[in-house]
CSV table of C-alpha atoms and ligand atoms in Angstrom, one decimal:
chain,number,residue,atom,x,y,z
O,387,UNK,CA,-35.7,-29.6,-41.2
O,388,UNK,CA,-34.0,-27.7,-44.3
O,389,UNK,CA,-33.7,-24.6,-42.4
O,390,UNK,CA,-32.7,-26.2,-39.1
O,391,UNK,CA,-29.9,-28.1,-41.5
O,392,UNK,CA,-29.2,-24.5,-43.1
O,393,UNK,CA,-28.7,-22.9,-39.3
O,394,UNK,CA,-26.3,-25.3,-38.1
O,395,UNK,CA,-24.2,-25.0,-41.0
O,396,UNK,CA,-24.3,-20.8,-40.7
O,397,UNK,CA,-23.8,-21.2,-37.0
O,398,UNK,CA,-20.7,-24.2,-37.4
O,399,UNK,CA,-19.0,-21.9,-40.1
O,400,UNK,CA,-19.5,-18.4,-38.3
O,401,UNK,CA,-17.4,-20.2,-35.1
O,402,UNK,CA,-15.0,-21.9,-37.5
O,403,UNK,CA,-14.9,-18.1,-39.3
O,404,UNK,CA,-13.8,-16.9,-35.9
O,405,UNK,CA,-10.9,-19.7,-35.2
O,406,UNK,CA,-9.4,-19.0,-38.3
O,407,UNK,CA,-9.5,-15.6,-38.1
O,408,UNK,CA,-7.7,-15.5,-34.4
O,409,UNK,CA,-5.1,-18.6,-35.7
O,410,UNK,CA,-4.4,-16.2,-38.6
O,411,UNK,CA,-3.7,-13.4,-36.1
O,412,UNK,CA,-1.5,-15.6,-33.8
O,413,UNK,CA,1.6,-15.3,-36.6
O,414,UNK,CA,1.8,-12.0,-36.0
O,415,UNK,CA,4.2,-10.9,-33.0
O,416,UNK,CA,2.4,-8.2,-29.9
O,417,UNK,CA,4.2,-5.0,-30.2
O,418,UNK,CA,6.0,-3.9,-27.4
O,419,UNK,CA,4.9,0.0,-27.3
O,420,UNK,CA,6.4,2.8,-25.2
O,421,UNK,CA,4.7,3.7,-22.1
O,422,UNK,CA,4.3,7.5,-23.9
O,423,UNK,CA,2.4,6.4,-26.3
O,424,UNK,CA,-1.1,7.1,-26.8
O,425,UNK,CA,-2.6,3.6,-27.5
O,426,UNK,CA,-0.5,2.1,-24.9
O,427,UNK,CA,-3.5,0.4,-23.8
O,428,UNK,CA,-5.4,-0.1,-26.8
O,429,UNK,CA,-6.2,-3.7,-28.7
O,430,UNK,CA,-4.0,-4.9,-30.7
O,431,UNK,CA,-3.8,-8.3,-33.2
O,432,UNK,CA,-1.4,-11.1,-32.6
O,433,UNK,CA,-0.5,-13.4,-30.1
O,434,UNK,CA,-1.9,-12.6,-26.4
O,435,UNK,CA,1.1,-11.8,-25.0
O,436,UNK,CA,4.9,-10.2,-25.7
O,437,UNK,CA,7.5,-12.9,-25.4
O,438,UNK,CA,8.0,-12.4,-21.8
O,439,UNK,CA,11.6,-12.5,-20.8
O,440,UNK,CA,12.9,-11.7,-23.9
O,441,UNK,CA,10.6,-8.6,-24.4
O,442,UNK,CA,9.5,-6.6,-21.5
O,443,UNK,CA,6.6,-4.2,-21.3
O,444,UNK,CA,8.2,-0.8,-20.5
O,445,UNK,CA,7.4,1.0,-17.3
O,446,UNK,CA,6.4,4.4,-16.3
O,447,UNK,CA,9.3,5.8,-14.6
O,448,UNK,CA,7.6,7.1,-11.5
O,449,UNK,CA,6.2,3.0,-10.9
O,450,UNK,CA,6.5,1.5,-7.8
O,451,UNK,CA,8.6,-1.7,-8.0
O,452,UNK,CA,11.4,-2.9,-5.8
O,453,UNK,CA,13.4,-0.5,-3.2
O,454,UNK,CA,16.9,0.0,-2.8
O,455,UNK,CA,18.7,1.7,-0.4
O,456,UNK,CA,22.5,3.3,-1.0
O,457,UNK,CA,23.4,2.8,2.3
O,458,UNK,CA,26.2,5.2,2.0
O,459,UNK,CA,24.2,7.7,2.3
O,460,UNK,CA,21.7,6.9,4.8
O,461,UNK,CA,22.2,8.7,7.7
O,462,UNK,CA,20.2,5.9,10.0
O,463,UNK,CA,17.3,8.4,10.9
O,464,UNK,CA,14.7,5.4,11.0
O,465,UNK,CA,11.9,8.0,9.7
O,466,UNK,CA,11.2,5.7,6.7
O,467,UNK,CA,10.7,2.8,9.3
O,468,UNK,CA,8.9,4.7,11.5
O,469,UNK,CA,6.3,5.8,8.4
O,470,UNK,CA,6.1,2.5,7.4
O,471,UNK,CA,2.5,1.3,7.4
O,472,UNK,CA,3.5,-2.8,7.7
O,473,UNK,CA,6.7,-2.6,9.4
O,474,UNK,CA,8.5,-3.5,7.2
O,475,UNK,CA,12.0,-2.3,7.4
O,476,UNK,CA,13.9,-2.9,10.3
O,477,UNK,CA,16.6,-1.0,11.6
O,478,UNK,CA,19.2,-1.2,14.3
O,479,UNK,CA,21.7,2.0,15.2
O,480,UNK,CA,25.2,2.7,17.2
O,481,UNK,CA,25.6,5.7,18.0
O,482,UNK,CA,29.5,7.3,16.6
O,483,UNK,CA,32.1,8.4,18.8
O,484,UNK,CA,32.9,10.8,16.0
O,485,UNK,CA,31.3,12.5,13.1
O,486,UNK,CA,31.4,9.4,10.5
O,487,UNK,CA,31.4,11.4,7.5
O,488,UNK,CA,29.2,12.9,5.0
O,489,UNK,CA,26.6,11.8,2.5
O,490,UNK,CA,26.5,13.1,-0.9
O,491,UNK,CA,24.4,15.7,0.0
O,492,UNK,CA,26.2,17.0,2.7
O,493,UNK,CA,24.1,15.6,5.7
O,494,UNK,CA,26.6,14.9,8.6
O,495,UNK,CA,26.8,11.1,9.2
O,496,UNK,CA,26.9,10.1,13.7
O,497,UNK,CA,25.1,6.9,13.5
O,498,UNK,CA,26.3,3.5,11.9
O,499,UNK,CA,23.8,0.8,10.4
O,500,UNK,CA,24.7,-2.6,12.0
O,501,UNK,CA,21.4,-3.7,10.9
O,502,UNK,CA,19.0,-2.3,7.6
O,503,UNK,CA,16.4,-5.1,6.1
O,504,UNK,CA,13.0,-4.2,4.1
O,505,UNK,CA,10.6,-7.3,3.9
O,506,UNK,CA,9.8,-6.8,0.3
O,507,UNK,CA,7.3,-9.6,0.9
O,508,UNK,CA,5.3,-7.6,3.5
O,509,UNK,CA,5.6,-4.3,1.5
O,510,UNK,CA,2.5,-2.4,0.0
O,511,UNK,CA,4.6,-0.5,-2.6
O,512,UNK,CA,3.2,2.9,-0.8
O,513,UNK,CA,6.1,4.9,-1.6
O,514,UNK,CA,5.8,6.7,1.9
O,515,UNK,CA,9.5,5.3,2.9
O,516,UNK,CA,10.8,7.3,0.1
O,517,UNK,CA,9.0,10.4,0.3
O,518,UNK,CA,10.0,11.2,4.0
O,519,UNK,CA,13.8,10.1,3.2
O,520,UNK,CA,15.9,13.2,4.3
O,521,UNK,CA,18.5,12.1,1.9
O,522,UNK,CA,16.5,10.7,-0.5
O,523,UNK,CA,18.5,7.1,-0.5
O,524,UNK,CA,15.8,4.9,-0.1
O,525,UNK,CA,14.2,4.8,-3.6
O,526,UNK,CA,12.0,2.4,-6.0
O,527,UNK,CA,13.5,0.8,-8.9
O,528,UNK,CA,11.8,-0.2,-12.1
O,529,UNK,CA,12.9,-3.7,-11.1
O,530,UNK,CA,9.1,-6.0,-11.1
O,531,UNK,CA,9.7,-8.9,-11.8
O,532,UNK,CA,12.0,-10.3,-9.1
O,533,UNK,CA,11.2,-13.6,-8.5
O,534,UNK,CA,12.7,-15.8,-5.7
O,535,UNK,CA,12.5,-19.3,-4.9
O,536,UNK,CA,11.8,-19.1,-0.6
O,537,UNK,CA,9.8,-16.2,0.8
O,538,UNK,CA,13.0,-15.2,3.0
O,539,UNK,CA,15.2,-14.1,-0.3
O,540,UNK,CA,12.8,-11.2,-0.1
O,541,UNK,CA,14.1,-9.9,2.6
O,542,UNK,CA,16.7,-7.7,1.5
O,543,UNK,CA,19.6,-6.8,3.4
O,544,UNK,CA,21.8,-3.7,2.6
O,545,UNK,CA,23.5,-3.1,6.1
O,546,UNK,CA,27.6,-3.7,5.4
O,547,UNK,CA,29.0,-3.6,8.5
O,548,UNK,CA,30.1,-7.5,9.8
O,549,UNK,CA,29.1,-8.6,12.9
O,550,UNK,CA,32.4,-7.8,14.5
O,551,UNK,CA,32.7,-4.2,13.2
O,552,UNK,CA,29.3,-3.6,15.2
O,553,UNK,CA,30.3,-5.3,18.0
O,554,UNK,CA,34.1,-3.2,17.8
O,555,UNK,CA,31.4,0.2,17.6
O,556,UNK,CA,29.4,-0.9,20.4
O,557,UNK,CA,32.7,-1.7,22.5
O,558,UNK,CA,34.2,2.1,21.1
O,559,UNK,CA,31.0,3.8,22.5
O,560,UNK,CA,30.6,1.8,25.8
O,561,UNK,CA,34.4,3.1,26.9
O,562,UNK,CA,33.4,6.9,25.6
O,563,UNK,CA,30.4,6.4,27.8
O,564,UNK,CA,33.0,5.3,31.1
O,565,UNK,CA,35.3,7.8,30.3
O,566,UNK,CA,33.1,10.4,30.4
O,567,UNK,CA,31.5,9.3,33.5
O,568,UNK,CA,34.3,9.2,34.7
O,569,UNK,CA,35.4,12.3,33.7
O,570,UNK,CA,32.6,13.7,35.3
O,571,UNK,CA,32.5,12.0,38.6
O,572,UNK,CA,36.1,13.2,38.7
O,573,UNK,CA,35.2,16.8,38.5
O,574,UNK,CA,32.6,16.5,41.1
O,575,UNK,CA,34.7,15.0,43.5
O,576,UNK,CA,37.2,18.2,42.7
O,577,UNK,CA,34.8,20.4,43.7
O,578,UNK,CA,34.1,18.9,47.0
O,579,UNK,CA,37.7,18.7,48.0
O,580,UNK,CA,37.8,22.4,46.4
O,581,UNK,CA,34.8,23.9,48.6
L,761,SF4,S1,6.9,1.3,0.2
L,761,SF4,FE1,5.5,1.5,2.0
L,761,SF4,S2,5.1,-0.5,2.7
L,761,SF4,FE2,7.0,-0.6,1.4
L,761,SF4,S3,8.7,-0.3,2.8
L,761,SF4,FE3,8.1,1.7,2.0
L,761,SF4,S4,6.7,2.5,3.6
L,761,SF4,FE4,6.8,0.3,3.9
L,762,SF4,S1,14.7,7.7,6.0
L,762,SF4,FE1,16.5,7.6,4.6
L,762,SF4,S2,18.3,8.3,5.9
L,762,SF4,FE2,16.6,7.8,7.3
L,762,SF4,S3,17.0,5.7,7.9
L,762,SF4,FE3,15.6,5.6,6.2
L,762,SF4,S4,16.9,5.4,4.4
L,762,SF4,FE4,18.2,6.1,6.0
Protein backbone atom coordinates (compact mmCIF):
# COMPACT_ATOMS: atom_id res chain seq x y z
CA UNK A 1 0.00 0.00 0.00
CA UNK A 2 3.09 2.34 0.84
CA UNK A 3 4.64 1.82 -2.41
CA UNK A 4 1.36 2.03 -4.37
CA UNK A 5 0.96 5.50 -2.19
CA UNK A 6 4.72 6.31 -3.22
CA UNK A 7 3.86 5.58 -7.15
CA UNK A 8 1.05 7.83 -7.37
CA UNK A 9 2.75 10.64 -5.83
CA UNK A 10 5.97 10.05 -8.45
CA UNK A 11 3.54 9.59 -11.25
CA UNK A 12 1.06 12.92 -10.06
CA UNK A 13 4.34 15.02 -9.71
CA UNK A 14 6.23 13.76 -12.94
CA UNK A 15 2.80 15.06 -15.01
CA UNK A 16 2.59 18.24 -12.84
CA UNK A 17 6.73 18.45 -13.58
CA UNK A 18 5.68 18.52 -17.21
CA UNK A 19 2.81 21.36 -17.03
CA UNK A 20 5.01 23.50 -15.28
CA UNK A 21 7.68 23.09 -17.42
CA UNK A 22 5.59 23.85 -20.84
CA UNK A 23 3.52 26.89 -18.78
CA UNK A 24 7.10 28.12 -18.08
CA UNK A 25 7.95 27.90 -21.76
CA UNK A 26 4.70 29.57 -22.88
CA UNK A 27 6.24 33.27 -21.71
CA UNK A 28 8.60 33.06 -24.09
CA UNK A 29 7.66 34.44 -27.76
CA UNK A 30 8.22 31.69 -31.13
CA UNK A 31 10.91 33.15 -33.17
CA UNK A 32 10.15 34.07 -36.51
CA UNK A 33 13.32 32.56 -38.41
CA UNK A 34 14.34 33.25 -42.12
CA UNK A 35 13.40 30.68 -44.59
CA UNK A 36 17.67 30.45 -45.18
CA UNK A 37 18.15 29.37 -42.20
CA UNK A 38 19.33 26.08 -41.19
CA UNK A 39 17.03 25.13 -38.32
CA UNK A 40 14.12 26.62 -40.09
CA UNK A 41 12.34 23.53 -39.17
CA UNK A 42 13.76 22.58 -36.09
CA UNK A 43 11.92 22.66 -32.36
CA UNK A 44 11.84 25.41 -30.68
CA UNK A 45 10.51 26.60 -26.81
CA UNK A 46 7.69 28.95 -26.40
CA UNK A 47 4.24 29.41 -27.32
CA UNK A 48 2.93 27.00 -30.27
CA UNK A 49 2.65 29.42 -32.67
CA UNK A 50 4.01 33.12 -34.03
CA UNK A 51 1.48 35.77 -33.40
CA UNK A 52 -0.26 35.24 -36.67
CA UNK A 53 -1.14 38.44 -38.35
CA UNK A 54 1.15 40.46 -36.72
CA UNK A 55 4.19 38.13 -37.42
CA UNK A 56 4.25 36.02 -40.57
CA UNK A 57 6.39 32.98 -41.26
CA UNK A 58 8.57 34.04 -44.27
CA UNK A 59 8.32 32.24 -47.56
CA UNK A 60 10.65 30.71 -50.00
CA UNK A 61 10.56 32.96 -52.83
CA UNK A 62 10.00 30.32 -55.58
CA UNK A 63 6.42 29.18 -53.37
CA UNK A 64 3.42 28.86 -55.03
CA UNK A 65 0.76 31.13 -53.63
CA UNK A 66 -1.67 33.43 -55.43
CA UNK A 67 -1.30 34.41 -59.36
CA UNK A 68 -1.44 37.61 -60.89
CA UNK A 69 -1.52 38.51 -64.21
CA UNK A 70 -0.14 42.17 -65.63
CA UNK A 71 -2.52 42.29 -68.20
CA UNK A 72 -0.63 44.81 -70.08
CA UNK A 73 1.52 42.55 -71.17
CA UNK A 74 -0.39 39.55 -71.97
CA UNK A 75 -0.61 39.07 -75.42
CA UNK A 76 -4.05 36.81 -75.08
CA UNK A 77 -2.23 33.59 -76.45
CA UNK A 78 -4.61 31.33 -74.11
CA UNK A 79 -1.48 28.73 -73.80
CA UNK A 80 -1.61 29.14 -69.98
CA UNK A 81 -5.43 28.24 -70.27
CA UNK A 82 -5.03 25.72 -72.55
CA UNK A 83 -2.15 23.90 -70.04
CA UNK A 84 -4.25 24.35 -67.38
CA UNK A 85 -4.96 20.96 -65.72
CA UNK A 86 -8.59 22.25 -63.94
CA UNK A 87 -9.68 24.87 -66.17
CA UNK A 88 -9.27 27.24 -64.46
CA UNK A 89 -8.67 30.46 -66.26
CA UNK A 90 -11.00 31.50 -68.69
CA UNK A 91 -10.36 33.61 -71.54
CA UNK A 92 -12.23 35.41 -74.26
CA UNK A 93 -10.31 37.30 -77.33
CA UNK A 94 -11.07 40.01 -80.26
CA UNK A 95 -9.15 39.96 -82.71
CA UNK A 96 -7.35 43.90 -83.53
CA UNK A 97 -7.90 45.74 -86.56
CA UNK A 98 -4.38 47.00 -85.92
CA UNK A 99 -1.19 46.11 -84.21
CA UNK A 100 -2.26 47.15 -80.48
CA UNK A 101 1.03 47.76 -79.28
CA UNK A 102 3.91 46.17 -77.53
CA UNK A 103 4.56 44.45 -74.24
CA UNK A 104 7.48 45.11 -72.31
CA UNK A 105 9.32 42.66 -73.95
CA UNK A 106 8.69 43.56 -77.24
CA UNK A 107 6.03 40.80 -78.26
CA UNK A 108 3.65 42.58 -80.74
CA UNK A 109 0.18 42.95 -79.14
CA UNK A 110 -3.25 41.88 -82.15
CA UNK A 111 -5.58 40.51 -79.64
CA UNK A 112 -7.50 42.38 -76.88
CA UNK A 113 -8.72 40.68 -73.56
CA UNK A 114 -12.52 41.44 -73.08
CA UNK A 115 -12.48 38.60 -70.71
CA UNK A 116 -9.32 37.10 -68.27
CA UNK A 117 -10.62 35.21 -64.85
CA UNK A 118 -8.46 32.46 -62.92
CA UNK A 119 -10.69 30.44 -60.36
CA UNK A 120 -8.17 30.64 -57.60
CA UNK A 121 -10.62 28.27 -55.80
CA UNK A 122 -10.34 25.53 -58.44
CA UNK A 123 -6.55 26.04 -58.81
CA UNK A 124 -3.86 23.30 -57.89
CA UNK A 125 -1.00 25.77 -57.37
CA UNK A 126 0.88 23.63 -60.35
CA UNK A 127 2.78 26.45 -61.71
CA UNK A 128 2.29 25.11 -65.36
CA UNK A 129 0.26 28.54 -66.31
CA UNK A 130 3.42 30.32 -65.56
CA UNK A 131 6.01 28.28 -67.04
CA UNK A 132 4.53 28.19 -70.62
CA UNK A 133 3.74 32.10 -70.43
CA UNK A 134 5.54 33.54 -73.59
CA UNK A 135 5.73 36.79 -71.78
CA UNK A 136 6.05 35.66 -68.60
CA UNK A 137 2.95 37.85 -67.09
CA UNK A 138 1.15 35.43 -65.42
CA UNK A 139 3.20 34.82 -62.20
CA UNK A 140 2.79 33.57 -58.42
CA UNK A 141 2.95 35.86 -55.65
CA UNK A 142 4.03 35.23 -52.15
CA UNK A 143 0.55 36.34 -51.19
CA UNK A 144 -1.02 32.87 -48.91
CA UNK A 145 -3.08 33.85 -46.93
CA UNK A 146 -5.99 35.51 -48.83
CA UNK A 147 -9.00 34.88 -47.25
CA UNK A 148 -12.44 35.84 -48.57
CA UNK A 149 -15.81 35.70 -47.21
CA UNK A 150 -17.93 33.89 -50.47
CA UNK A 151 -16.22 31.37 -52.68
CA UNK A 152 -16.91 33.73 -55.77
CA UNK A 153 -14.26 36.62 -54.44
CA UNK A 154 -11.79 33.97 -55.57
CA UNK A 155 -12.45 34.42 -58.80
CA UNK A 156 -10.18 37.00 -59.82
CA UNK A 157 -10.75 39.18 -62.60
CA UNK A 158 -7.86 41.25 -64.31
CA UNK A 159 -9.53 41.87 -67.89
CA UNK A 160 -9.88 46.02 -68.13
CA UNK A 161 -11.71 46.54 -70.95
CA UNK A 162 -15.68 47.57 -70.10
CA UNK A 163 -18.27 45.97 -71.63
CA UNK A 164 -18.81 48.63 -74.21
CA UNK A 165 -15.05 48.97 -75.30
CA UNK A 166 -15.49 45.08 -76.32
CA UNK A 167 -18.50 45.48 -77.79
CA UNK A 168 -16.99 48.91 -79.84
CA UNK A 169 -13.87 46.12 -80.90
CA UNK A 170 -16.21 43.50 -81.88
CA UNK A 171 -18.28 46.18 -83.94
CA UNK A 172 -14.49 47.64 -85.42
CA UNK A 173 -13.62 44.06 -86.60
CA UNK A 174 -17.13 43.04 -88.00
CA UNK A 175 -16.94 46.25 -90.53
CA UNK A 176 -13.03 45.28 -91.37
CA UNK A 177 -14.45 41.91 -92.07
CA UNK A 178 -17.37 43.55 -94.72
CA UNK A 179 -15.09 45.75 -96.16
CA UNK A 180 -12.81 43.38 -97.04
CA UNK A 181 -15.36 41.13 -98.48
CA UNK A 182 -16.35 43.51 -100.12
CA UNK A 183 -13.29 44.59 -101.35
CA UNK A 184 -12.81 41.32 -102.62
CA UNK A 185 -16.07 40.47 -104.20
CA UNK A 186 -15.51 43.81 -105.95
CA UNK A 187 -12.29 42.64 -107.53
CA UNK A 188 -13.80 39.47 -108.73
CA UNK A 189 -16.56 41.03 -110.35
CA UNK A 190 -13.74 43.39 -112.17
CA UNK A 191 -12.23 40.62 -113.50
CA UNK A 192 -15.26 39.16 -115.05
CA UNK A 193 -16.27 42.37 -116.69
CA UNK A 194 -12.37 42.57 -117.61
CA UNK A 195 -12.16 38.92 -119.31
S1 LIG B 1 -1.30 27.08 -61.25
FE1 LIG B 1 -1.97 25.24 -62.38
S2 LIG B 1 -4.08 24.92 -61.72
FE2 LIG B 1 -3.53 27.03 -61.13
S3 LIG B 1 -4.22 28.30 -62.86
FE3 LIG B 1 -2.06 27.77 -63.25
S4 LIG B 1 -2.14 25.90 -64.52
FE4 LIG B 1 -4.15 26.16 -63.58
S1 LIG C 1 0.11 32.49 -71.54
FE1 LIG C 1 0.66 34.57 -70.85
S2 LIG C 1 0.45 35.85 -72.70
FE2 LIG C 1 -0.65 33.93 -73.10
S3 LIG C 1 -2.78 34.38 -72.48
FE3 LIG C 1 -1.77 33.46 -70.72
S4 LIG C 1 -1.04 35.21 -69.51
FE4 LIG C 1 -1.50 35.97 -71.56
Amino acid sequence: MIKEAFNGLRTAWKGLALTLKHFGAASESKKVKGINEANYFGQQAGIATVQYPHQKLPVPEVGRYQLDVVIDDCIVCDLCAKICPVDCIDIESIKATDVIGKTSDGSVKRLYAPKFDIDMAKCMYCGLCTTVCPTECIIMTAEYDKSVTHISDLNYKFASMTDAEAAQKRLELEQQLAERQAAKAAALKKMEEDK
